[in-house]
CSV table of C-alpha atoms and ligand atoms in Angstrom, one decimal:
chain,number,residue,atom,x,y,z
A,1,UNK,CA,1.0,197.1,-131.9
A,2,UNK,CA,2.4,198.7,-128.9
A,3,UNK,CA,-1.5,199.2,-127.8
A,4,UNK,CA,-2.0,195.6,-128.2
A,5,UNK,CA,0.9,194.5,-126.0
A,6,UNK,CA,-0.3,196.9,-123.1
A,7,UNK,CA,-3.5,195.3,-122.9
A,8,UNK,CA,-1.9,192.0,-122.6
A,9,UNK,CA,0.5,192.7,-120.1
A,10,UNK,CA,-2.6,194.8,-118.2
A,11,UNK,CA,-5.2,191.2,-118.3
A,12,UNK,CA,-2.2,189.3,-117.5
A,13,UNK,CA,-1.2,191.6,-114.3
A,14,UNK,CA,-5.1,191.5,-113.5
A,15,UNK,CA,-5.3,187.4,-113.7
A,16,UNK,CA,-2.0,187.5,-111.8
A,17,UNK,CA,-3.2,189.6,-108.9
A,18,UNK,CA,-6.8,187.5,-108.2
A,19,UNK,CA,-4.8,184.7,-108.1
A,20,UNK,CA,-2.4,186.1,-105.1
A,21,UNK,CA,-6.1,186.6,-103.6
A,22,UNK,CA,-6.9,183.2,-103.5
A,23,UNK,CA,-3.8,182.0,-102.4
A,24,UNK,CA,-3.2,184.3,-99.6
A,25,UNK,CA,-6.6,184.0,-98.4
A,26,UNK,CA,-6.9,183.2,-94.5
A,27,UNK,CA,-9.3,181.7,-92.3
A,28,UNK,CA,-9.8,183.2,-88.9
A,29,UNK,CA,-11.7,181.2,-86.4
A,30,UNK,CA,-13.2,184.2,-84.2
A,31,UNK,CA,-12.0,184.2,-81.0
A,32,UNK,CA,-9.7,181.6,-81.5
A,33,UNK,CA,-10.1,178.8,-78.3
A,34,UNK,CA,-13.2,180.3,-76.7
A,35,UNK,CA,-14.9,180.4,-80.3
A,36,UNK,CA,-18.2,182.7,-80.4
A,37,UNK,CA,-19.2,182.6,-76.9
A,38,UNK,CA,-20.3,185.1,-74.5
A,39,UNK,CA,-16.7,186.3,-72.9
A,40,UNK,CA,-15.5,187.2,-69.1
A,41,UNK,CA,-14.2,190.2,-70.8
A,42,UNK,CA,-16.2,192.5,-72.9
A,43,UNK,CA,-13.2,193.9,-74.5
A,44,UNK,CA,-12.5,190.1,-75.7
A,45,UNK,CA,-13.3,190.5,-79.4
A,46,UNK,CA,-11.9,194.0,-79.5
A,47,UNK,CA,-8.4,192.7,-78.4
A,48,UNK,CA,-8.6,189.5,-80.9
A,49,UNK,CA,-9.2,191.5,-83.8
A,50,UNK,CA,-6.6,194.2,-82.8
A,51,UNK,CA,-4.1,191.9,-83.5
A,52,UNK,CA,-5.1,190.5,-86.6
A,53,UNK,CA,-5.3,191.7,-90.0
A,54,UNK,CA,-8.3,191.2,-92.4
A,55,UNK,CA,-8.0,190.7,-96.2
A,56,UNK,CA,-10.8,190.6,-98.8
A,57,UNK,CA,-11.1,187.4,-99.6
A,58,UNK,CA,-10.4,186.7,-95.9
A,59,UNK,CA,-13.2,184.3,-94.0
A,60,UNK,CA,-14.2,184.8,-90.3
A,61,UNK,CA,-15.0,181.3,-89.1
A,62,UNK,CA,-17.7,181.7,-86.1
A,63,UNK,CA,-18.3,178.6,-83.8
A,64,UNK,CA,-20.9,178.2,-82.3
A,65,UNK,CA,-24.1,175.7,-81.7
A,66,UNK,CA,-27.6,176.9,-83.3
A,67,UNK,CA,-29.8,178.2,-81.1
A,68,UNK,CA,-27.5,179.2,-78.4
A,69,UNK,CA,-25.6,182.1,-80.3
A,70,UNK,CA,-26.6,183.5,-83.9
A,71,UNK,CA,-24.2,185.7,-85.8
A,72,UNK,CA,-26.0,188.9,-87.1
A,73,UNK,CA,-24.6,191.2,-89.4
A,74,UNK,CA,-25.4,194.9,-89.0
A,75,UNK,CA,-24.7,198.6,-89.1
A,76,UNK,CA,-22.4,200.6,-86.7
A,77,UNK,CA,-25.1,202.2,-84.8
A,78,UNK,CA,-26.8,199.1,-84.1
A,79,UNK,CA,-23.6,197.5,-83.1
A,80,UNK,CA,-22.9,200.3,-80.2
A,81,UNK,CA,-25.8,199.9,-79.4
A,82,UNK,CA,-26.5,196.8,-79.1
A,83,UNK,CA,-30.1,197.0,-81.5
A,84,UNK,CA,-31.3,195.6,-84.5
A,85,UNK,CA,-33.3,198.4,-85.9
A,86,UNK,CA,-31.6,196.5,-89.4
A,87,UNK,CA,-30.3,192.9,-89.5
A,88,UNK,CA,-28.4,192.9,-93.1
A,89,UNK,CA,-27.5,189.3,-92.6
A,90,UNK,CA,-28.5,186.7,-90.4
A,91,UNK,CA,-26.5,183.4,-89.9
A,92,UNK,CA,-27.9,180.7,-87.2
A,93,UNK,CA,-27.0,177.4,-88.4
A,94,UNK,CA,-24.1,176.8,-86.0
A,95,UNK,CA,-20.1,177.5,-86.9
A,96,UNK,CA,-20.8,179.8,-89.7
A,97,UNK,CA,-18.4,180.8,-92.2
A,98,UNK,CA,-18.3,184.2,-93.2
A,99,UNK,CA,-16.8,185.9,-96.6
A,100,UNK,CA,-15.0,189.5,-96.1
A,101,UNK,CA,-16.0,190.2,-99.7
A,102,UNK,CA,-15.2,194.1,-99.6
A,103,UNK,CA,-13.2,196.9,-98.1
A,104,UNK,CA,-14.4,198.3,-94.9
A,105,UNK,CA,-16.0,197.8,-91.7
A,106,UNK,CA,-18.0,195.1,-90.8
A,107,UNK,CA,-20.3,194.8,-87.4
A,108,UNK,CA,-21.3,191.4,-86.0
A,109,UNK,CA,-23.8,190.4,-82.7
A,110,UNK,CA,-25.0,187.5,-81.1
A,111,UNK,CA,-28.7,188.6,-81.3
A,112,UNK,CA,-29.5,185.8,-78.5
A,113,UNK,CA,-30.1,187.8,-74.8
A,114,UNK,CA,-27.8,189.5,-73.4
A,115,UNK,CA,-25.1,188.7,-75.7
A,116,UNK,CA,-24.2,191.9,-77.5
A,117,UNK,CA,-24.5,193.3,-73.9
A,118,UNK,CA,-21.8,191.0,-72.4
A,119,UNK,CA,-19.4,191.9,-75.1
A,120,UNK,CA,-20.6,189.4,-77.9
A,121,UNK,CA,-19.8,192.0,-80.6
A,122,UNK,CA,-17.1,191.5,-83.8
A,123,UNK,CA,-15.5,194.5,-85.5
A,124,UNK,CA,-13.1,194.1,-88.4
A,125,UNK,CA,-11.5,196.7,-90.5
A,126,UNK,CA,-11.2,195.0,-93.7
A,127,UNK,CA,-8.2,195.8,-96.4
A,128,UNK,CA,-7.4,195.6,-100.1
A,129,UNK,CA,-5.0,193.1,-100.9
A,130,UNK,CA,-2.8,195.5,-102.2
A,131,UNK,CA,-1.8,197.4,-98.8
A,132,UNK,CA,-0.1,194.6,-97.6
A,133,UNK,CA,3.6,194.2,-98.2
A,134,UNK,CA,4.9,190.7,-99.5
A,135,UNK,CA,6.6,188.6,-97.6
B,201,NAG,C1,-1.9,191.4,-79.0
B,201,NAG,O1,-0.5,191.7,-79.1
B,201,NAG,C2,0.0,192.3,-78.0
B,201,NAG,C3,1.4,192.8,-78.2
B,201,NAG,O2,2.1,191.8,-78.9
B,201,NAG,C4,-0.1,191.3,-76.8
B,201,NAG,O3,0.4,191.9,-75.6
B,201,NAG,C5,-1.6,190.9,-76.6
B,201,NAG,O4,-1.6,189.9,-75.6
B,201,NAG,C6,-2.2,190.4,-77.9
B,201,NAG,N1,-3.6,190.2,-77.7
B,201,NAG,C7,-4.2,189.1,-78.1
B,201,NAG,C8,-5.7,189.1,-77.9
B,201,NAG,O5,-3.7,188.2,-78.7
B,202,NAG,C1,-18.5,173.3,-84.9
B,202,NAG,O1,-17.1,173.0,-85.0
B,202,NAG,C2,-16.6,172.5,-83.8
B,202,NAG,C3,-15.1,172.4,-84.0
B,202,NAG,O2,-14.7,171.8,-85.2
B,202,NAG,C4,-17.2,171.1,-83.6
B,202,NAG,O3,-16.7,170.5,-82.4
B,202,NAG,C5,-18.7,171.2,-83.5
B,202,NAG,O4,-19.3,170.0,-83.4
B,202,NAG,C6,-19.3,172.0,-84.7
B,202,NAG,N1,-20.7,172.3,-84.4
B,202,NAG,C7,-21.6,172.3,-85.3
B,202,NAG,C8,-23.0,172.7,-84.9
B,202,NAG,O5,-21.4,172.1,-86.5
């Protein structure tokens, strides 16, 4: 009996903790005004994401117009780089919208000219729920 009554409060604690997920989930539009576009300053995406924490279950919201900026996800040494020796994702369509569906580091380019170059580059740290305190 006392077996039993664990594992009911343990499925109920599980349901009750993907439902804080979905609730606390937050949409950040990259760069906020300027959107994805090149920027006068290539630390521009470095200080916007400083400031900002990101959640699985989180979505970056990139906008941009096809065919003048393309979002491309890829590894670290790529992203220094500025190389896409491997694309794991490629999004083009215009204003993309884009999951944080795990914990840890995630690279982004414009793969259009001399974008990365300029500073067109996105890294976000991404957290378990769990290591943030309620509000
Ligand atoms: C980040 O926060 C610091 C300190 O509050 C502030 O000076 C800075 O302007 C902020 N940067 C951005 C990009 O919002
Ligand atoms: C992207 O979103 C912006 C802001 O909502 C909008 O003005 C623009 O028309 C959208 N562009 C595309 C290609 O969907």
């Amino acid at each position: 009996m006392a077996v039993k009554m664990h594992l009911s409060f343990f499925i109920f604690a599980t349901i009750g903790s993907m439902q804080l997920v979905s609730v606390s989930s937050t949409t950040h539009i990259v760069g906020d005004n300027l959107g994805w576009n090149v920027p006068n300053s290539p630390t521009f995406y470095k200080e916007w994401a400083q400031n900002r924490t990101f959640v699985v279950g989180d979505v970056l919201l990139f906008q941009y117009n096809p065919g003048l900026n393309t979002v491309i996800l890829v590894e670290k040494s790529d992203y220094d780089s500025c190389t896409t020796k491997k694309i794991l994702h490629t999004y083009f369509r215009g204003n993309s919208s884009v999951t944080l569906d795990r914990v840890g580091d995630y690279y982004f380019f414009s793969s259009v000219g001399m974008h990365c170059e300029f500073g067109q580059k996105l890294h976000v740290d991404v957290v378990a729920p769990s290591t943030i305190s309620s509000h």
